[in-house]
Coordinates of C-alpha atoms in Angstrom, one line a residue:
M197 CA 66.1 142.4 130.7
E198 CA 66.7 140.9 134.0
T199 CA 69.8 139.0 134.8
Y200 CA 70.9 135.8 133.4
S201 CA 69.8 132.8 136.9
Y202 CA 71.8 129.6 136.0
P203 CA 69.7 126.6 137.0
P204 CA 71.2 123.5 139.2
L205 CA 73.2 121.6 136.3
A206 CA 73.1 118.3 137.5
L207 CA 76.0 116.0 138.9
G208 CA 77.8 115.4 135.6
H209 CA 76.5 117.1 133.2
I210 CA 77.8 119.8 132.1
R211 CA 76.1 123.5 130.3
L212 CA 76.8 124.2 125.7
L213 CA 76.4 126.6 124.3
S214 CA 75.2 128.3 120.7
L215 CA 75.7 131.9 119.3
S216 CA 74.5 133.9 116.6
T217 CA 74.4 137.4 115.5
T218 CA 71.5 139.5 114.9
K219 CA 70.8 142.0 111.9
D220 CA 72.0 144.7 113.8
D221 CA 74.9 142.3 115.0
E222 CA 74.9 142.2 118.7
L223 CA 76.1 139.0 119.6
C224 CA 73.4 136.7 120.3
A225 CA 73.7 133.5 122.9
S226 CA 71.9 130.6 124.0
I227 CA 72.5 127.6 126.9
K228 CA 71.8 124.5 126.9
D229 CA 72.3 121.8 129.7
V230 CA 73.6 118.2 128.6
P231 CA 74.3 115.0 130.2
F232 CA 78.2 114.2 130.0
D233 CA 79.6 110.8 128.9
K234 CA 83.4 110.9 129.1
D235 CA 83.1 107.2 126.6
D236 CA 81.1 108.9 124.0
P237 CA 81.0 112.6 123.6
P238 CA 78.3 115.5 122.9
V239 CA 79.6 117.3 119.5
Y240 CA 80.9 120.4 120.3
S241 CA 84.5 122.8 120.5
A242 CA 85.9 123.9 123.1
L243 CA 87.7 127.7 123.4
S244 CA 90.7 127.9 125.0
Y245 CA 91.2 132.2 125.3
V246 CA 92.5 135.0 128.7
W247 CA 90.1 136.2 130.7
G248 CA 91.4 139.6 130.7
T249 CA 91.8 141.9 133.9
G250 CA 87.6 139.7 135.0
D251 CA 85.2 143.0 134.9
F252 CA 82.4 141.4 133.6
T253 CA 81.4 144.7 131.6
I254 CA 80.2 143.7 128.3
P255 CA 75.7 142.5 128.1
L256 CA 75.6 139.2 126.1
N257 CA 71.2 138.7 125.6
C258 CA 71.3 135.1 126.9
D259 CA 68.0 133.1 125.8
G260 CA 65.7 136.5 126.3
A261 CA 67.9 137.5 129.9
V262 CA 71.4 139.8 129.9
L263 CA 74.6 137.8 131.1
H264 CA 77.8 139.8 131.5
I265 CA 81.1 138.5 130.2
T266 CA 84.3 140.3 130.1
P267 CA 85.7 141.8 126.3
T268 CA 88.2 139.6 126.0
L269 CA 85.9 136.9 126.0
E270 CA 83.4 138.4 123.5
E271 CA 85.6 139.5 121.3
A272 CA 87.2 136.1 121.2
L273 CA 83.4 134.7 120.9
R274 CA 82.8 137.0 118.0
Q275 CA 85.8 136.0 116.1
T276 CA 84.4 132.0 116.7
I277 CA 81.3 132.3 115.0
K278 CA 83.1 134.0 112.6
L279 CA 84.5 129.5 111.4
D280 CA 81.9 128.1 112.2
H281 CA 78.3 129.1 114.1
S282 CA 77.1 125.9 113.8
E283 CA 79.0 124.1 116.4
A284 CA 77.8 123.8 119.9
L285 CA 80.5 125.3 122.0
W286 CA 81.5 125.3 125.7
V287 CA 83.8 128.4 127.8
D288 CA 84.0 128.5 130.6
Q289 CA 82.7 131.8 131.4
I290 CA 79.8 131.2 130.2
C291 CA 79.0 127.5 131.1
I292 CA 80.1 126.8 134.6
N293 CA 78.3 129.3 137.5
Q294 CA 81.4 131.5 138.3
Q295 CA 79.1 132.8 141.9
N296 CA 79.0 129.3 143.2
F297 CA 81.7 126.8 144.2
E298 CA 80.3 124.0 144.8
E299 CA 79.9 123.8 141.0
R300 CA 83.3 125.2 140.2
S301 CA 85.3 123.4 142.1
Q302 CA 82.4 120.0 140.8
Q303 CA 83.1 121.2 137.3
V304 CA 86.9 121.8 137.2
K305 CA 87.3 118.3 137.9
M306 CA 85.3 118.0 134.5
M307 CA 88.3 120.3 132.4
N308 CA 90.1 117.8 131.3
S309 CA 87.6 116.2 129.8
I310 CA 85.5 118.1 128.9
F311 CA 89.1 120.1 126.5
K312 CA 90.0 116.0 125.8
C313 CA 86.2 115.0 124.3
A314 CA 86.4 119.0 122.6
G315 CA 85.6 117.5 118.7
K316 CA 88.7 120.8 118.2
V317 CA 89.8 122.7 120.9
L318 CA 90.0 127.1 119.6
A319 CA 92.8 128.7 120.3
Y320 CA 91.9 133.2 120.4
L321 CA 95.3 134.7 121.2
G322 CA 94.0 137.7 119.9
A323 CA 93.5 140.5 118.0
S324 CA 95.6 140.3 114.5
T325 CA 98.6 142.9 113.7
P326 CA 100.8 144.2 110.5
S327 CA 102.2 141.5 111.0
T328 CA 100.1 137.7 111.9
P329 CA 100.1 137.2 108.5
L330 CA 104.0 136.4 107.8
A331 CA 103.5 135.0 111.6
V332 CA 101.7 132.6 110.4
D333 CA 103.7 131.6 106.8
L334 CA 107.3 131.0 108.9
I335 CA 105.1 129.1 111.6
T336 CA 103.7 126.6 109.0
R337 CA 106.6 126.0 107.4
V338 CA 109.2 125.4 110.7
G339 CA 106.4 124.1 112.0
T340 CA 106.2 121.7 109.9
I341 CA 110.1 120.7 110.3
A342 CA 109.8 119.7 113.3
K343 CA 106.8 118.5 112.6
G344 CA 108.9 115.5 110.6
M345 CA 111.9 115.2 112.7
S346 CA 109.5 114.4 116.0
G347 CA 106.6 113.0 114.9
D348 CA 103.8 112.7 116.3
M349 CA 104.8 112.7 121.3
F350 CA 101.2 110.3 121.4
L351 CA 102.7 107.9 119.6
W352 CA 106.4 107.8 121.1
D353 CA 105.9 103.7 122.2
R354 CA 106.0 103.3 118.9
E355 CA 109.1 104.1 117.9
Q356 CA 107.1 107.5 115.4
Y357 CA 107.6 110.3 118.5
D358 CA 111.7 110.6 117.9
E359 CA 112.3 113.9 121.1
E360 CA 115.8 113.8 120.8
S361 CA 116.6 114.9 117.4
L362 CA 113.9 118.0 117.4
K363 CA 115.3 118.9 121.4
K364 CA 118.6 118.3 120.7
Y365 CA 120.2 122.3 121.1
E366 CA 122.6 123.9 117.4
E367 CA 122.5 126.7 116.6
I368 CA 121.4 126.3 113.2
S369 CA 123.8 129.2 110.5
N370 CA 122.3 131.0 107.7
E371 CA 123.7 128.5 105.9
E372 CA 121.0 125.8 106.4
S373 CA 118.5 127.7 107.8
E374 CA 118.4 128.9 103.9
K375 CA 118.7 125.7 103.0
L376 CA 115.4 124.7 105.1
G377 CA 113.5 126.9 103.4
I378 CA 113.6 129.5 106.4
P379 CA 116.6 131.4 105.7
F380 CA 117.3 133.8 109.2
S381 CA 117.8 136.5 106.4
E382 CA 114.4 136.9 106.4
I383 CA 113.6 139.3 109.6
D384 CA 110.8 141.1 108.9
S385 CA 109.1 137.0 109.0
W386 CA 110.4 136.1 112.4
D387 CA 110.4 139.9 114.2
A388 CA 106.8 138.8 113.4
F389 CA 107.2 135.1 114.3
S390 CA 109.0 136.2 117.9
E391 CA 105.6 139.0 117.7
F392 CA 103.1 136.0 118.2
F393 CA 104.4 134.8 120.8
N394 CA 104.8 137.3 122.6
R395 CA 101.2 137.1 124.4
P396 CA 99.4 136.8 127.1
W397 CA 97.2 133.6 126.4
Y398 CA 101.0 131.6 126.2
E399 CA 101.5 132.8 130.0
R400 CA 98.4 131.1 131.8
I401 CA 98.6 128.1 134.0
W402 CA 95.4 126.1 132.1
I403 CA 96.5 126.8 129.0
V404 CA 98.2 122.9 129.4
Q405 CA 95.5 121.3 130.2
E406 CA 93.7 122.7 127.1
M407 CA 96.7 122.2 124.9
L408 CA 98.9 119.2 126.7
P409 CA 96.5 116.7 125.5
S410 CA 94.9 118.1 122.3
R411 CA 94.9 116.0 119.2
N412 CA 92.4 118.4 116.7
A413 CA 93.2 122.2 118.1
L414 CA 93.5 126.0 116.3
V415 CA 94.7 128.9 117.3
I416 CA 93.1 131.6 116.7
C417 CA 94.5 135.1 115.8
G418 CA 92.2 138.4 114.4
D419 CA 91.2 136.7 111.0
Y420 CA 94.0 134.8 110.6
S421 CA 94.4 131.2 111.9
V422 CA 97.6 127.8 112.7
P423 CA 97.0 124.1 113.3
W424 CA 98.5 123.7 117.2
D425 CA 101.3 120.4 116.6
L426 CA 102.5 123.1 114.0
V427 CA 102.6 126.5 116.3
K428 CA 103.7 123.8 119.2
G429 CA 106.1 122.3 116.5
A430 CA 107.2 125.7 115.7
A431 CA 108.0 127.0 119.3
T432 CA 110.0 123.9 119.9
W433 CA 112.4 124.4 117.1
H434 CA 112.7 127.8 117.5
H435 CA 114.0 127.2 121.3
H436 CA 116.3 124.2 120.6
K437 CA 117.8 125.7 116.9
A438 CA 117.5 129.1 116.6
G439 CA 120.9 130.9 118.8
A440 CA 121.8 132.6 116.2
I441 CA 118.5 134.8 116.3
A442 CA 117.9 134.7 119.7
K443 CA 119.0 138.5 121.1
R444 CA 117.4 139.6 118.7
H445 CA 114.2 138.6 119.8
R446 CA 113.5 138.9 123.3
R447 CA 109.8 139.7 124.3
S448 CA 108.2 140.7 127.3
I449 CA 106.5 137.8 127.6
N450 CA 108.4 133.9 126.1
G451 CA 105.4 133.0 124.4
I452 CA 108.6 130.4 123.0
E453 CA 109.5 128.7 125.6
L454 CA 106.0 128.5 127.7
T455 CA 105.3 126.9 124.3
A456 CA 108.2 124.4 123.3
G457 CA 107.7 122.8 126.6
M458 CA 104.4 121.9 125.5
E459 CA 106.6 119.1 124.4
L460 CA 106.4 116.7 127.1
T461 CA 105.9 113.7 126.8
W462 CA 103.2 111.6 128.7
N463 CA 104.2 108.7 131.8
I464 CA 100.7 107.1 131.7
R465 CA 98.5 105.9 128.6
M466 CA 94.7 104.6 129.2
G467 CA 93.4 102.8 125.9
T468 CA 94.2 102.0 122.0
E469 CA 95.9 104.0 119.0
Y470 CA 95.3 101.3 117.0
L471 CA 92.6 98.9 117.5
A472 CA 89.7 101.5 118.5
D473 CA 87.0 100.4 115.8
L474 CA 87.8 96.4 117.7
F475 CA 87.9 96.7 121.4
G476 CA 85.2 99.6 120.7
Q477 CA 86.7 103.1 121.7
K478 CA 85.1 106.1 120.4
T479 CA 87.3 108.8 121.0
T480 CA 91.5 108.7 121.7
P481 CA 92.7 107.3 125.0
V482 CA 93.5 109.0 128.2
Y483 CA 96.9 110.4 128.9
R484 CA 98.4 111.7 132.0
W485 CA 101.6 112.5 132.9
E486 CA 102.8 112.5 136.4
L487 CA 101.9 116.1 139.0
Q488 CA 105.2 116.6 140.8
R489 CA 106.3 117.1 136.9
L490 CA 103.4 119.3 136.3
L491 CA 103.9 121.3 138.9
T492 CA 107.6 121.7 138.2
T493 CA 107.6 122.1 133.9
F494 CA 105.0 124.5 134.2
R495 CA 105.6 126.7 137.6
R496 CA 106.1 129.6 136.1
R497 CA 103.1 129.8 134.4
K498 CA 99.8 132.8 134.9
A499 CA 97.1 131.9 137.2
T500 CA 94.5 134.6 138.1
D501 CA 93.9 132.4 141.6
P502 CA 96.3 130.9 142.9
H503 CA 94.4 127.2 143.5
D504 CA 95.2 126.9 140.0
K505 CA 98.2 126.7 139.2
V506 CA 97.1 123.1 141.4
Y507 CA 94.3 122.8 139.9
A508 CA 94.9 123.7 137.1
L509 CA 97.3 120.2 136.3
L510 CA 95.0 118.4 137.9
G511 CA 92.7 116.7 134.9
L512 CA 96.5 115.5 133.4
S513 CA 97.9 114.6 136.4
D514 CA 97.9 110.7 138.0
L515 CA 96.1 112.2 140.7
D516 CA 92.9 112.8 138.6
F517 CA 92.2 109.4 139.8
D518 CA 91.9 110.6 143.0
V519 CA 90.2 113.2 142.3
E520 CA 87.1 111.4 140.0
S521 CA 87.2 108.4 142.3
G522 CA 86.8 111.4 146.0
K523 CA 89.6 110.4 147.1
F524 CA 90.7 113.7 145.9
E525 CA 88.7 117.0 146.9
V526 CA 89.1 119.1 145.2
D527 CA 87.3 123.0 147.1
Y528 CA 88.0 126.7 146.3
S529 CA 86.7 127.9 149.8
K530 CA 90.3 126.5 151.0
D531 CA 93.0 128.2 151.6
V532 CA 96.0 127.9 148.9
K533 CA 98.1 126.9 152.2
A534 CA 95.5 123.8 153.0
V535 CA 95.4 123.7 149.2
F536 CA 98.9 123.1 148.6
T537 CA 100.1 121.5 151.9
Y538 CA 97.6 118.7 150.6
T539 CA 98.4 118.4 147.2
T540 CA 102.0 118.3 148.9
R541 CA 100.8 115.4 151.1
A542 CA 99.1 113.9 148.1
I543 CA 102.0 113.5 145.8
I544 CA 104.0 111.8 148.7
N545 CA 101.5 109.1 149.4
R546 CA 101.4 108.1 145.5
A547 CA 104.2 108.3 145.5
A548 CA 105.1 105.7 148.0
L549 CA 105.0 103.0 146.0
S550 CA 108.4 103.7 144.5
R551 CA 111.7 105.0 146.9
S552 CA 112.4 109.0 147.7
N553 CA 108.8 109.6 148.2
L554 CA 110.1 112.7 149.7
D555 CA 111.5 114.5 147.0
I556 CA 109.4 116.5 146.4
L557 CA 110.6 119.3 149.5
L558 CA 113.0 119.6 146.6
Q559 CA 110.6 122.6 145.3
G560 CA 110.3 124.0 148.7
R561 CA 113.4 125.6 149.3
R562 CA 113.4 129.6 149.5
S563 CA 115.0 131.0 146.8
T564 CA 115.4 135.3 146.1
C565 CA 113.0 135.6 143.4
T566 CA 111.8 138.6 144.3
C567 CA 109.1 139.8 141.4
E568 CA 106.1 137.9 143.2
D569 CA 107.0 139.8 146.6
D570 CA 104.0 142.1 146.1
A571 CA 101.4 139.2 145.5
T572 CA 102.5 137.0 146.9
P573 CA 104.8 137.6 150.6
P574 CA 107.1 135.3 152.1
S575 CA 105.5 134.0 154.8
D576 CA 106.7 132.0 157.5
D577 CA 103.7 130.8 158.8
W578 CA 104.0 128.7 155.5
P579 CA 104.9 124.6 156.1
S580 CA 108.7 124.7 154.9
W581 CA 107.7 121.8 153.6
V582 CA 106.0 122.7 150.6
P583 CA 106.1 124.7 147.8
D584 CA 104.8 127.5 147.3
W585 CA 104.0 127.3 143.8
R586 CA 103.7 131.1 143.0
R587 CA 106.6 131.8 143.6
H588 CA 109.4 130.7 140.8
M589 CA 111.8 128.6 141.4
G590 CA 115.1 128.4 139.6
V591 CA 117.9 127.0 140.2
G592 CA 121.9 129.4 140.5
C593 CA 122.6 132.3 141.3
E594 CA 120.3 134.5 140.0
W595 CA 118.3 131.9 142.3
G596 CA 119.9 132.0 145.2
V597 CA 119.7 127.9 145.0
G598 CA 122.4 126.1 144.1
Q599 CA 122.7 124.1 140.9
H600 CA 121.3 119.8 142.2
F601 CA 124.6 117.0 142.7
D602 CA 122.8 115.4 140.5
K603 CA 124.6 112.1 141.4
W604 CA 124.4 112.8 145.2
H605 CA 120.8 111.9 144.9
D606 CA 120.3 108.1 145.4
E607 CA 117.5 107.4 145.2
H608 CA 117.9 103.7 145.8
A609 CA 119.5 104.1 149.4
A610 CA 116.9 106.6 149.8
G611 CA 114.1 104.2 151.3
T612 CA 110.4 105.0 151.2
H613 CA 108.7 107.9 153.0
V614 CA 104.8 106.5 154.8
D615 CA 103.4 109.1 156.1
E616 CA 101.9 108.6 159.8
K617 CA 98.7 109.5 160.4
E618 CA 98.1 110.9 164.6
E619 CA 95.6 111.8 164.9
G620 CA 95.1 115.5 166.8
A621 CA 98.9 116.8 165.0
D622 CA 98.9 120.0 163.5
P623 CA 97.6 119.8 159.7
F624 CA 101.1 121.7 158.0
A625 CA 103.3 119.5 159.6
L626 CA 104.8 116.3 158.0
R627 CA 106.1 113.3 160.2
A628 CA 109.5 111.3 159.1
R629 CA 112.4 109.2 160.3
G630 CA 115.3 109.9 159.3
T631 CA 118.4 110.2 161.2
I632 CA 120.4 113.3 162.4
I633 CA 124.2 112.7 160.8
G634 CA 124.7 115.5 162.6
R635 CA 124.7 119.7 164.0
V636 CA 126.2 122.4 162.7
V637 CA 128.4 123.9 165.5
H638 CA 131.6 125.9 162.4
L639 CA 129.5 128.3 159.2
S640 CA 132.2 129.4 156.2
Q641 CA 131.0 133.0 156.5
Y642 CA 131.5 133.0 152.7
H643 CA 128.0 131.7 150.1
H644 CA 129.1 132.6 147.1
F645 CA 132.4 130.9 144.3
S646 CA 133.3 134.9 143.5
Q647 CA 134.0 134.9 147.2
I648 CA 136.7 132.5 148.6
I649 CA 139.1 132.2 145.9
Q650 CA 139.5 136.2 146.3
H651 CA 142.9 136.9 148.8
G652 CA 144.1 133.4 149.2
R653 CA 140.6 132.5 151.1
L654 CA 140.1 129.2 149.6
R655 CA 143.9 128.3 151.5
E656 CA 143.0 129.7 154.4
A657 CA 139.0 127.7 154.9
R658 CA 141.6 124.6 154.3
D659 CA 144.2 125.5 156.5
M660 CA 140.5 126.6 159.0
F661 CA 138.9 123.4 158.6
V662 CA 142.2 121.4 159.2
G663 CA 142.5 123.1 162.6
I664 CA 138.6 122.8 164.2
V665 CA 139.0 119.1 162.6
S666 CA 141.6 116.5 164.4
S667 CA 140.7 113.8 162.4
Y668 CA 138.1 112.7 159.8
P669 CA 135.6 110.1 161.3
T670 CA 136.0 108.0 158.1
G671 CA 139.7 107.9 158.8
Q672 CA 140.9 109.9 155.5
D673 CA 143.5 112.9 154.8
L674 CA 141.4 115.6 156.2
D675 CA 143.6 117.9 152.9
I676 CA 141.7 115.1 150.4
V677 CA 138.8 115.2 152.4
F678 CA 138.8 119.3 152.1
A679 CA 139.5 119.2 148.5
L680 CA 137.5 117.0 147.5
T681 CA 134.1 118.2 149.4
M682 CA 134.5 121.8 147.6
L683 CA 134.5 120.2 144.9
G684 CA 130.9 118.6 145.6
G685 CA 133.1 115.3 145.5
T686 CA 133.5 114.8 142.3
V687 CA 137.1 115.5 139.8
P688 CA 137.0 116.6 137.0
Q689 CA 137.4 114.0 134.2
N690 CA 139.4 115.5 131.8
I691 CA 141.9 115.8 135.0
L692 CA 141.3 112.5 135.7
D693 CA 142.1 112.3 132.4
K694 CA 145.7 113.3 132.7
G695 CA 146.9 110.6 134.9
T696 CA 146.6 112.9 137.5
T697 CA 145.5 110.6 141.8
I698 CA 143.5 112.2 143.8
Q699 CA 146.5 113.2 146.0
Q700 CA 148.3 115.0 143.3
Y701 CA 145.0 117.1 142.5
T702 CA 144.8 118.1 146.4
D703 CA 148.9 118.9 146.5
N704 CA 148.5 120.9 143.5
Y705 CA 144.7 122.5 143.0
L706 CA 145.6 125.2 145.6
G707 CA 148.8 126.2 143.6
F708 CA 147.1 126.7 140.7
L709 CA 143.7 129.6 142.0
D710 CA 147.1 130.7 143.3
S711 CA 148.7 131.3 139.7
L712 CA 145.4 132.6 138.3
M713 CA 145.6 135.9 141.3
M714 CA 148.9 136.7 140.2
P715 CA 149.1 139.6 139.1
Q716 CA 149.4 140.5 134.6
N717 CA 150.0 144.5 135.4
T718 CA 152.3 144.0 132.7
S719 CA 153.6 142.2 130.2
E720 CA 156.6 140.1 132.1
E721 CA 153.9 139.5 135.1
A722 CA 151.4 138.9 132.3
R723 CA 154.3 135.9 131.1
T724 CA 154.7 135.1 134.1
R725 CA 151.6 134.1 135.2
Q726 CA 150.6 132.8 131.9
L727 CA 153.7 130.5 131.8
K728 CA 152.8 128.7 135.6
A729 CA 148.9 128.3 135.2
S730 CA 150.2 127.2 131.2
W731 CA 152.2 124.3 133.5
Y732 CA 149.2 122.6 135.7
H733 CA 147.5 122.4 133.1
H734 CA 149.8 120.7 130.5
T735 CA 151.2 118.7 134.1
F736 CA 147.6 118.3 136.1
G737 CA 144.9 119.1 133.9
F738 CA 143.7 122.1 135.6
D739 CA 142.0 124.2 133.2
N740 CA 138.4 126.5 132.9
N741 CA 136.6 123.5 133.6
W742 CA 137.7 122.9 137.2
L743 CA 137.3 126.5 137.9
Q744 CA 133.4 125.4 137.1
A745 CA 133.0 122.9 138.9
V746 CA 134.1 124.9 141.7
L747 CA 131.9 127.0 141.0
K748 CA 128.5 125.2 140.6
A749 CA 129.4 123.5 143.5
Y750 CA 129.8 126.7 146.0
C751 CA 127.2 129.2 144.1
E752 CA 124.5 129.0 146.8
R753 CA 126.5 127.3 148.9
R754 CA 128.6 127.2 152.2
W755 CA 131.2 124.8 153.4
Y756 CA 130.4 123.5 157.2
V757 CA 131.8 121.4 159.4
L758 CA 129.9 119.0 162.1
D759 CA 129.7 118.3 165.3
T760 CA 130.4 114.7 164.6
G761 CA 133.6 115.7 162.4
Y762 CA 132.1 115.3 159.0
V763 CA 132.2 118.6 156.4
G764 CA 130.1 119.8 153.5
L765 CA 128.7 122.0 151.2
G766 CA 125.0 123.4 152.5
N767 CA 122.4 125.7 151.9
H768 CA 123.3 129.4 152.7
N769 CA 120.8 130.0 154.9
M770 CA 121.5 127.6 156.8
H771 CA 123.7 128.6 161.0
E772 CA 125.4 127.5 162.5
G773 CA 122.7 125.6 165.3
D774 CA 121.7 123.9 162.3
V775 CA 121.1 119.7 161.7
V776 CA 121.7 117.8 159.2
A777 CA 119.6 114.6 158.1
K778 CA 119.1 112.4 156.4
L779 CA 115.4 111.2 155.5
V780 CA 113.4 108.6 155.0
G781 CA 113.0 109.1 151.0
L782 CA 114.3 111.5 150.8
S783 CA 117.1 111.2 148.0
V784 CA 119.7 113.5 149.5
P785 CA 120.9 114.2 152.5
C786 CA 119.1 117.9 154.0
V787 CA 119.6 120.6 156.9
L788 CA 116.8 120.8 159.4
R789 CA 116.8 124.0 161.6
P790 CA 115.7 122.6 165.0
L791 CA 112.8 124.9 166.6
E792 CA 112.3 127.1 169.3
T793 CA 109.5 125.7 171.0
G794 CA 111.7 121.5 170.9
D795 CA 109.6 119.9 169.2
G796 CA 109.9 120.1 165.9
Y797 CA 112.8 121.3 162.4
R798 CA 112.3 123.8 159.8
F799 CA 112.8 122.5 156.5
I800 CA 115.8 125.0 155.0
G801 CA 117.7 123.0 151.8

């Protein structure tokens, strides 16, 4: 039998698949080319599944010729045909000629509409296990409770959706779980619940576009199935309410958390939910999410092709309008660096209608995450201002990136960056306007809380700063400036509630730290330490909240002094000679490193 050959696909058309089996249980397929009108679409279902290793080893009889597919797809098709063998099916692996880059790029632009317009989306997880029946039963019960709490996220603008009650973190007790009819004591059922989410399908980046806007989707696991809205609701409820048993259910794939992230309210709607017949609307409204928000939320999801870290989300995003008009080009022949740079610039220009449109740069800060170094080795050739969405990102010690100082993100004062195009300019460089606040002339060797609080190093740092800077540019007292800097500029509220003044705080914070560092090798030493620390607590309000505030402020940062006399906390990767600048369009100051060529900077963080 000859190999199947794809005929050319007309612009604005899609292919649909029909399935059947022979008496010998051979799977057979037929493909037809149909015009696709998203306002009046044909009747079909769309399949969401895991490609697997990508080895096309299974022969499929397709219109009298052989088309090779992956083993996971064959398994999914056999289960799908059990549900409804009469309905047409759209399957990316078969309905798109994967060897034709031009067709592939064209069809990717349409995929959001293809899934959105499908009469039903069928999500195939894989074969069932002995625990699957228990999982489906519990997911149905938990999902029904969650749906009753939140309602429909597509109707949030009409007070028919309340995500706050569902997404409020609270640890449900064993007694409360009993009253809800989902007892935590049903250990086998909760283990099965967790196992149901421990599958590669949940990690795929493409399921975001396939499932996020879906209004009628079914999750299939072997011979069992459960509606997607119940699966999503159950995962969201577990993530926010089941802390009492969460540690018992750690899995290699955290499908529960990944699915909970799919409860993401939309930013833009086109069409109506309420008077569709009156307006002659044959399909549900179109929903869109901001691309920057999608890239941040779903950054940890996996893609076989790194281009899809962006392309898999485009159809859901506010940039989809530019894709349809041709302003944004989907091109798999471009390398990843070019695609990610192009995308970052498009986000910046799209956000130019509002302030702080350079904040996408904050996603580009290099973390210490090494989990993808083999697949995505760090490259000095990568544009420093462009996020590499193949690499994971987070904040805190484990990521090597300091926590955000939300208070100091001043969107109103940021201004709006205007992309300045210059003929012949480096396409991987960003031309930005801003003000240099100063050049780093002194930098602390300590970049973590645990380093600087020990052995009197914080007092040593204060004395060093006072010795370096004779007077502060703003005229403020040097001791007060340093004391506030080490907190990120914000004194804990419980200290202020005690009536403690900034001067009193400055005069006593080192004394409180000294009391915590006192020895407690004997009961007498421990008693003396306790009395001393208690005095600071009762008099000024110092307690563990202060330690947490310093920890958050000084985690993965260093204190520095500029040649202009200012002191601050900066990215721990900064060097002496770097400059601190305020860029137009960026809501926080940033650290830049002058290039050796003298004609630009690298963005550090």
